[in-house]
Coordinates of C-alpha atoms and ligand atoms in Angstrom, one line a residue:
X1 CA 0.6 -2.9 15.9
X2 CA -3.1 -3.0 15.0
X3 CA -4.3 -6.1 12.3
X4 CA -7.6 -5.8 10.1
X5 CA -9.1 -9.4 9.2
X6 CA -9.3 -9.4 5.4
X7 CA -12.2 -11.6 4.1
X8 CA -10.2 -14.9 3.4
X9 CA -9.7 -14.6 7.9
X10 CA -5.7 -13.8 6.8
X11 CA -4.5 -10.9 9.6
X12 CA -3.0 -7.9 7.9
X13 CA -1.3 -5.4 10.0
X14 CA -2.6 -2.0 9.5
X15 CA 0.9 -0.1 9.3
X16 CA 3.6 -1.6 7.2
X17 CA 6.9 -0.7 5.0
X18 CA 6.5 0.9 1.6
X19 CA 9.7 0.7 -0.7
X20 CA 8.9 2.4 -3.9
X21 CA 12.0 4.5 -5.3
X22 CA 14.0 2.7 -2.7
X23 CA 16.8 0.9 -4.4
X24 CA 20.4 -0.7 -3.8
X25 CA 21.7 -0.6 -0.6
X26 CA 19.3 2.2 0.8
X27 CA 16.6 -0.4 0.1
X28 CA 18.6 -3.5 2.1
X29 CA 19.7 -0.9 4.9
X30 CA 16.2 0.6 5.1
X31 CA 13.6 -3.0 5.0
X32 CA 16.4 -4.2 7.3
X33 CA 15.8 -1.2 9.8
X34 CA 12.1 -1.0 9.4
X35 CA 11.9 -5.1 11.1
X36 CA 14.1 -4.5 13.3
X37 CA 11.4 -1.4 14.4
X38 CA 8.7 -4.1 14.3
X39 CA 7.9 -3.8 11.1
X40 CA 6.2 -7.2 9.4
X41 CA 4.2 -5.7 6.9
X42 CA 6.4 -4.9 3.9
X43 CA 5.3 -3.7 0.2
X44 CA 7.4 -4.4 -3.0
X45 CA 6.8 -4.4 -6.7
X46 CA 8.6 -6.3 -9.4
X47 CA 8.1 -2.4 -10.9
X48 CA 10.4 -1.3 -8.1
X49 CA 13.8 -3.3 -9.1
X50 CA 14.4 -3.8 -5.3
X51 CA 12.4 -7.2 -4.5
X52 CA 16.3 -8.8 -4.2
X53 CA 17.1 -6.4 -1.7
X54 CA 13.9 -7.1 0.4
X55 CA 14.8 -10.7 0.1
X56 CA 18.3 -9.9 1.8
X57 CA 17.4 -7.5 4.0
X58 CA 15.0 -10.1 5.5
X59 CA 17.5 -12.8 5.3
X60 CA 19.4 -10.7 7.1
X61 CA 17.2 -9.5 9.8
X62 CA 16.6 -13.0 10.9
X63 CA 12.7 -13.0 11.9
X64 CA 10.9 -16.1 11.1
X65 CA 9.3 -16.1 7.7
X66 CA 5.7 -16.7 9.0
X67 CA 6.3 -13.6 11.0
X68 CA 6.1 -11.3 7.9
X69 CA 3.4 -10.6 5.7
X70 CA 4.8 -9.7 1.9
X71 CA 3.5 -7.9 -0.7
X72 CA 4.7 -8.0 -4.8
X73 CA 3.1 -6.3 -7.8
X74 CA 2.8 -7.9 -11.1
X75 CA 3.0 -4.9 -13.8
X76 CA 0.8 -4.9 -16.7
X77 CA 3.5 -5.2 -19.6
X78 CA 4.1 -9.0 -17.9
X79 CA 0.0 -9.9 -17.5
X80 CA 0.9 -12.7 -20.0
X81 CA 4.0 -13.9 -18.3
X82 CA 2.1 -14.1 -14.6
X83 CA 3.1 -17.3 -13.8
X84 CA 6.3 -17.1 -14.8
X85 CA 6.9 -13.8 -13.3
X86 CA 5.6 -14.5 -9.9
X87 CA 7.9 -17.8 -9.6
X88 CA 10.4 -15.1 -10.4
X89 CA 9.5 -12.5 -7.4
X90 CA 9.9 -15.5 -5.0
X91 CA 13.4 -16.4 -6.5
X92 CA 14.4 -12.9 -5.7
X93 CA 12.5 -12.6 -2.2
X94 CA 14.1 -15.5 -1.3
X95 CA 10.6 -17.3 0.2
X96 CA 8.7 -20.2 -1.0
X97 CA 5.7 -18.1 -0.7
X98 CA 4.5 -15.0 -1.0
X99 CA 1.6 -13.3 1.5
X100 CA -0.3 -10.9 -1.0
X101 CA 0.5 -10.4 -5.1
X102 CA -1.4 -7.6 -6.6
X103 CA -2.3 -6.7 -10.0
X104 CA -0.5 -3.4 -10.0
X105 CA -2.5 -1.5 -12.4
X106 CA -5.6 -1.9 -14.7
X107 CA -4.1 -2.1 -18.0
X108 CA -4.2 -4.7 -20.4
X109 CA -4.7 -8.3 -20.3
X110 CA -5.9 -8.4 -16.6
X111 CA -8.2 -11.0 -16.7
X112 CA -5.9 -13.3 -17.8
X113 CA -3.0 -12.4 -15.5
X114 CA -5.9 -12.4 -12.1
X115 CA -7.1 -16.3 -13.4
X116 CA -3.4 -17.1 -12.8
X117 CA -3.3 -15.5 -9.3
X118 CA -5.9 -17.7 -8.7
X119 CA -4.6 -20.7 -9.9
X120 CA -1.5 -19.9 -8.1
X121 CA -3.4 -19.3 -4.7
X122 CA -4.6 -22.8 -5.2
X123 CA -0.9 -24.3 -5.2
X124 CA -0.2 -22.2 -1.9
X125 CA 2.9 -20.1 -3.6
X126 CA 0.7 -17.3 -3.1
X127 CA -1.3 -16.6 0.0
X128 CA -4.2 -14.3 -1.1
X129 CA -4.5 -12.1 -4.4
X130 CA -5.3 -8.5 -4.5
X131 CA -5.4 -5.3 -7.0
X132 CA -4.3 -1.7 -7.2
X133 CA -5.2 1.4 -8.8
X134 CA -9.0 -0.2 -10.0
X135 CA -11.6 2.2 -10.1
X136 CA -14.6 1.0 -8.6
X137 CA -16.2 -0.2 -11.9
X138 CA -12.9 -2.1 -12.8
X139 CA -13.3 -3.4 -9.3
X140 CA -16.9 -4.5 -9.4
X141 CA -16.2 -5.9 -13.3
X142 CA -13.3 -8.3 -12.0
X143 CA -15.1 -9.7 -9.1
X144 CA -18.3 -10.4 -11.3
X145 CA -16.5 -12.3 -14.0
X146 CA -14.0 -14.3 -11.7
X147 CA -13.7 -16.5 -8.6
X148 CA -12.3 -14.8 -6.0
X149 CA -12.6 -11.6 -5.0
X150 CA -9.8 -9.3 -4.1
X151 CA -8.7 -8.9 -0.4
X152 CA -7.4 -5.2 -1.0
X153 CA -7.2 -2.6 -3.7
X154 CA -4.2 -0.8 -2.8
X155 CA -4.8 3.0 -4.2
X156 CA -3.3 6.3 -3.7
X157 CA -5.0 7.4 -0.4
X158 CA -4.0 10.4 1.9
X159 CA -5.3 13.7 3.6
X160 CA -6.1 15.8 0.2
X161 CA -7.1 12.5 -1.7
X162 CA -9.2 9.8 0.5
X163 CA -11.3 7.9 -1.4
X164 CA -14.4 8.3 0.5
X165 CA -16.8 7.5 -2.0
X166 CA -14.2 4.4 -3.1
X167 CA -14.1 2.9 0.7
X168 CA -17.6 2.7 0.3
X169 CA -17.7 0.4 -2.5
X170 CA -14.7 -1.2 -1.0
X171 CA -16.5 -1.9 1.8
X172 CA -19.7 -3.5 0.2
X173 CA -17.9 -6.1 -1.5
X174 CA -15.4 -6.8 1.7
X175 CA -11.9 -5.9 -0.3
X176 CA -9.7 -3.6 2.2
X177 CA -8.6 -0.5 1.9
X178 CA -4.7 0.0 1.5
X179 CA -3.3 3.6 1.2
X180 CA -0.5 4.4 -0.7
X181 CA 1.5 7.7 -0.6
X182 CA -0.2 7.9 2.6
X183 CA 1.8 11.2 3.1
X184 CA 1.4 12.2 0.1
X185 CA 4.9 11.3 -1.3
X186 CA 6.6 13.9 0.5
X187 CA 6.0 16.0 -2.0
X188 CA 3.1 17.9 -0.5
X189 CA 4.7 18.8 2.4
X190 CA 1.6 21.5 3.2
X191 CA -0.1 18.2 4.6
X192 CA 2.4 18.5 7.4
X193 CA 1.6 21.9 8.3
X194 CA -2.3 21.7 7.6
X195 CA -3.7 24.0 10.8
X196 CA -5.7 20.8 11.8
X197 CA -2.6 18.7 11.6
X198 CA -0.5 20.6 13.5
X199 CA -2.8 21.3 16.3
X200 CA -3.7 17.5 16.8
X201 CA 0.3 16.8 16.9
X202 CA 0.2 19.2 19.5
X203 CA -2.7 17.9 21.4
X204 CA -1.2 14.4 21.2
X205 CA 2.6 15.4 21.4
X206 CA 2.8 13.5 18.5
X207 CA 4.5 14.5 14.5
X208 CA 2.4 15.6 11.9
X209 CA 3.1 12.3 10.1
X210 CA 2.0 10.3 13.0
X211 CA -1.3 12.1 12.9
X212 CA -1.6 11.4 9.5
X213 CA -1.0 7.7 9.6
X214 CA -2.9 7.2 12.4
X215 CA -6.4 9.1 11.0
X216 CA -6.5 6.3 8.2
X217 CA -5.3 3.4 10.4
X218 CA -8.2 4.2 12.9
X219 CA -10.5 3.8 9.9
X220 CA -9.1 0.4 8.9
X221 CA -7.1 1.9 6.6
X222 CA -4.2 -0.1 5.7
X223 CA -1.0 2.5 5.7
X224 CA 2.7 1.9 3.7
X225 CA 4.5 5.0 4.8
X226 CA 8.3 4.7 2.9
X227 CA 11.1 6.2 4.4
X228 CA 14.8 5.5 3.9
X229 CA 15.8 7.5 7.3
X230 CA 15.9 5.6 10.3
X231 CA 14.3 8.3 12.5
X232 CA 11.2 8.7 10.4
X233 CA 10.8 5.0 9.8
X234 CA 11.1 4.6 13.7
X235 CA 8.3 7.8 14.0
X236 CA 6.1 6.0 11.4
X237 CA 5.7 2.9 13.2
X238 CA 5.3 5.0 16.7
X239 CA 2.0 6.0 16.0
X240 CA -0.2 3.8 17.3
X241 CA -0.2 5.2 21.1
X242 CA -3.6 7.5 20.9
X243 CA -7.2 7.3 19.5
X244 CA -8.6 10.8 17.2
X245 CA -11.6 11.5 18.5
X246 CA -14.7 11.0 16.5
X247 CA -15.0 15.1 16.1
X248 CA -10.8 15.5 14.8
X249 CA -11.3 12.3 12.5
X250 CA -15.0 14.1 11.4
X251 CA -12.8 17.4 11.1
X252 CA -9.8 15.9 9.1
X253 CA -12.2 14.2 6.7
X254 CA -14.1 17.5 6.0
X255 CA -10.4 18.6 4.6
X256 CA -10.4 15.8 1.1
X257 CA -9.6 17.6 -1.7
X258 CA -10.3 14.3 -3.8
X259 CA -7.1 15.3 -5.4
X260 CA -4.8 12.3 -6.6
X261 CA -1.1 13.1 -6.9
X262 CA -0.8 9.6 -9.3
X263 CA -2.6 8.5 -11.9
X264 CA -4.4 11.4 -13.4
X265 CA -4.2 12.0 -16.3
X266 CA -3.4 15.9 -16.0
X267 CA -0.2 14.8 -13.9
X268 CA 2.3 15.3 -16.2
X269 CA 5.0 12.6 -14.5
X270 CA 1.8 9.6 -15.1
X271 CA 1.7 10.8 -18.5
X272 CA 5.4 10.5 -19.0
X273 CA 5.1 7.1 -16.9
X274 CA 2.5 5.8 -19.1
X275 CA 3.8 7.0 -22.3
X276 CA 7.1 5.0 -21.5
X277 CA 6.0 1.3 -21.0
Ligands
NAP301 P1 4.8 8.2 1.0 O1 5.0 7.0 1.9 O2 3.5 8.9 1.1 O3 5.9 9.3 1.2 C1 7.2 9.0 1.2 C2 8.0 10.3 1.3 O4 7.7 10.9 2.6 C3 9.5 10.1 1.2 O5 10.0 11.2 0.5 C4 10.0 10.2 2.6 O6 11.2 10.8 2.7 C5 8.9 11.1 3.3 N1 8.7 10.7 4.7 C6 8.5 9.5 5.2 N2 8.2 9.5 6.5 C7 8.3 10.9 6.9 C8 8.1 11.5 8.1 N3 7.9 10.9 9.2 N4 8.3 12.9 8.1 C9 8.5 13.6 6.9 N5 8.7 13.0 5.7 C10 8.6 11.6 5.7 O7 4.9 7.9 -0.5 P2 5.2 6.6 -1.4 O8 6.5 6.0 -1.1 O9 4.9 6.9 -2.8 O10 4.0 5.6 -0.9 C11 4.2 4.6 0.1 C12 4.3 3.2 -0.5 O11 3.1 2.9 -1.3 C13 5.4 3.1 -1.6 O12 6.7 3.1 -1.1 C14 5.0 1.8 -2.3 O13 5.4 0.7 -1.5 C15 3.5 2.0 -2.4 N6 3.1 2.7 -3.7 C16 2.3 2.0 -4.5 C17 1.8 2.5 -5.7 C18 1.0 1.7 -6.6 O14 0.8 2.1 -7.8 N7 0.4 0.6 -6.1 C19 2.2 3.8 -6.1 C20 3.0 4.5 -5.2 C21 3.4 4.0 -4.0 P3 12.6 9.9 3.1 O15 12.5 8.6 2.4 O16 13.7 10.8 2.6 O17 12.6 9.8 4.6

C-alpha cells in the first residue's frame, strides 16, 4: 500500500474499499474480505444503508481499530441534524471515532452542517473533515468563510472524466484528491478495453482495472474501487507492483473526455436521484 500525507499530517492510504450499492450480507461478506486482502481504507455513507454492516464486518475481521482509516457521508436532507446524525454513524460502525466524515453533496444548509464537523473534530469523535462533489467555487467559498479547510473533496474521477483542471485547484489549497467510480461504475466497460489500456495490461501483465487504479494512484490520487467479488477485490488491491511511465501516464491523460457519469444534470438517473430527496 502507498499513503498520501493530507494537510492535518493524518496518512491516508491511496487505495481503499468503496461500498456504495453494497448492502446486507454482500456488504458484511465483502468489507470483511477486502481487510482480510489488506484493505484499511474503507468508504461508507449514511446514504448507503450499510454503515451497520461495515461495523460488523470489521468487528468481525478482528484488526485493531487504529489500523483502519473510515470514511461516512453526512447527506444533505440531515445538514441540520449533523450532530445528531454523526453520533449515529458511530453507533452503527461500532467505533468511538470516526477517521474522515464528509459533506456528501453541496446542497442545502452546508455551512451549518461543516461548522458542526468542526466542532466535532474538536471533541476527537471525528478525526479530520472533508467534502464531496464541490465544484471548485463551492470549494474555494467554504474554505474562505470557515476554519478549517477540507482534507479531501471526494469526486467522481476516472479515465473519461479526471478532473484535471479540479486537481489543480485542489492542489493550491492542499485538499486531496479522492476518486470515486474510479472505473467508472462498471458501467463503462469500453474503459477496460481502451487500446491504451489494454496494451499497458499487457506490457505489465497486469488487468485493465489494475492499470486504471494505478494511473490515478501514481498521481496521488486517492482510489475506492467497490467490488462484491472476491477475485476482483483481491485484483484491485494487487495493483501496486509497477510504476506508468511518465510517457503512458502523459498518454492516458491525453484520453479525458471530461465526461462525468454522476451528477450532471443531462444524466437522467441524477435527475431521478435528485428529484427523489
Ligand atoms: P467503481 O468502483 O468505479 O465500479 C464498481 C463496479 O465495477 C462494480 O460494478 C464492480 O462489479 C465493477 N468492478 C470492480 N472491480 C472490477 C474489476 N477488477 N474488473 C471488472 N469490474 C470490476 O464504482 P462505484 O462503486 O460507484 O465507486 C466507488 C466508490 O466510490 C463507491 O463504492 C462509493 O464508496 C464511492 N462513491 C461516492 C460517491 C459520492 O457521491 N461521494 C458516488 C459514487 C461512489 P462487482 O461489484 O460486481 O464486482
Amino acid at each position: 500500500m502507498e499513503y498520501i500525507t493530507l494537510h492535518n499530517g493524518m496518512q491516508m492510504p491511496l487505495l481503499g474499499f468503496g461500498t456504495f450499492q453494497n448492502t446486507g450480507e454482500d456488504c458484511e461478506k465483502s468489507v470483511y474480505t477486502a481487510i482480510q486482502s489488506g484493505y484499511r481504507l474503507i468508504d461508507t455513507a449514511q446514504a448507503y444503508g450499510n454503515e451497520k454492516q461495515v461495523g460488523k464486518a470489521i468487528k468481525a475481521s478482528g484488526i485493531e481499530r487504529n489500523e483502519l482509516f473510515i470514511v461516512t457521508k453526512v447527506n444533505f436532507p440531515s445538514y441540520d441534524d449533523t450532530e445528531q446524525v454523526v453520533l449515529e454513524s458511530l453507533e452503527k460502525l461500532g467505533t468511538s471515532y470516526v477517521d474522515l466524515v464528509l459533506l456528501h453533496w453541496p446542497f442545502g444548509n452546508r455551512y451549518a452542517a461543516w461548522r458542526t464537523l468542526e466542532k466535532l473534530q474538536e471533541t476527537g469523535s471525528i478525526k479530520a473533515i472533508g467534502i464531496s462533489n464541490f465544484e471548485p467555487d463551492q470549494m474555494i467559498d467554504l474554505i474562505h468563510f470557515n476554519k478549517v479547510i477540507p482534507v479531501v473533496n471526494q469526486i467522481e474521477t476516472n479515465l473519461y472524466c479526471q478532473r484535471q483542471q479540479e486537481h489543480q485547484w485542489l492542489q493550491k489549497y492542499g485538499v486531496a484528491h479522492m476518486a470515486y467510480a474510479p472505473l467508472g461504475q462498471g458501467h463503462r466497460n469500453e474503459m477496460f478495453a481502451q487500446p491504451e489500456i489494454v496494451k499497458l495490461a499487457k506490457k505489465y501483465e497486469k488487468t485493465a482495472a489494475q492499470i486504471l487504479l494505478r494511473f490515478f494512484t501514481q498521481q496521488g490520487i486517492i482510489v475506492i474501487p467497490k467490488s462484491i467479488h472476491e477475485e476482483r477485490i483481491k485484483e484491485n488491491i494487487d495493483s501496486f507492483d509497477f510504476k506508468l511511465t511518465i510517457d503512458e501516464i502523459a498518454a492516458l491523460r491525453n484520453l479525458d473526455k471530461n465526461e462525468p457519469l454522476i451528477g450532471k444534470s443531462e444524466n437522467p438517473e441524477f435527475v431521478e436521484f435528485a428529484m427523489n430527496w
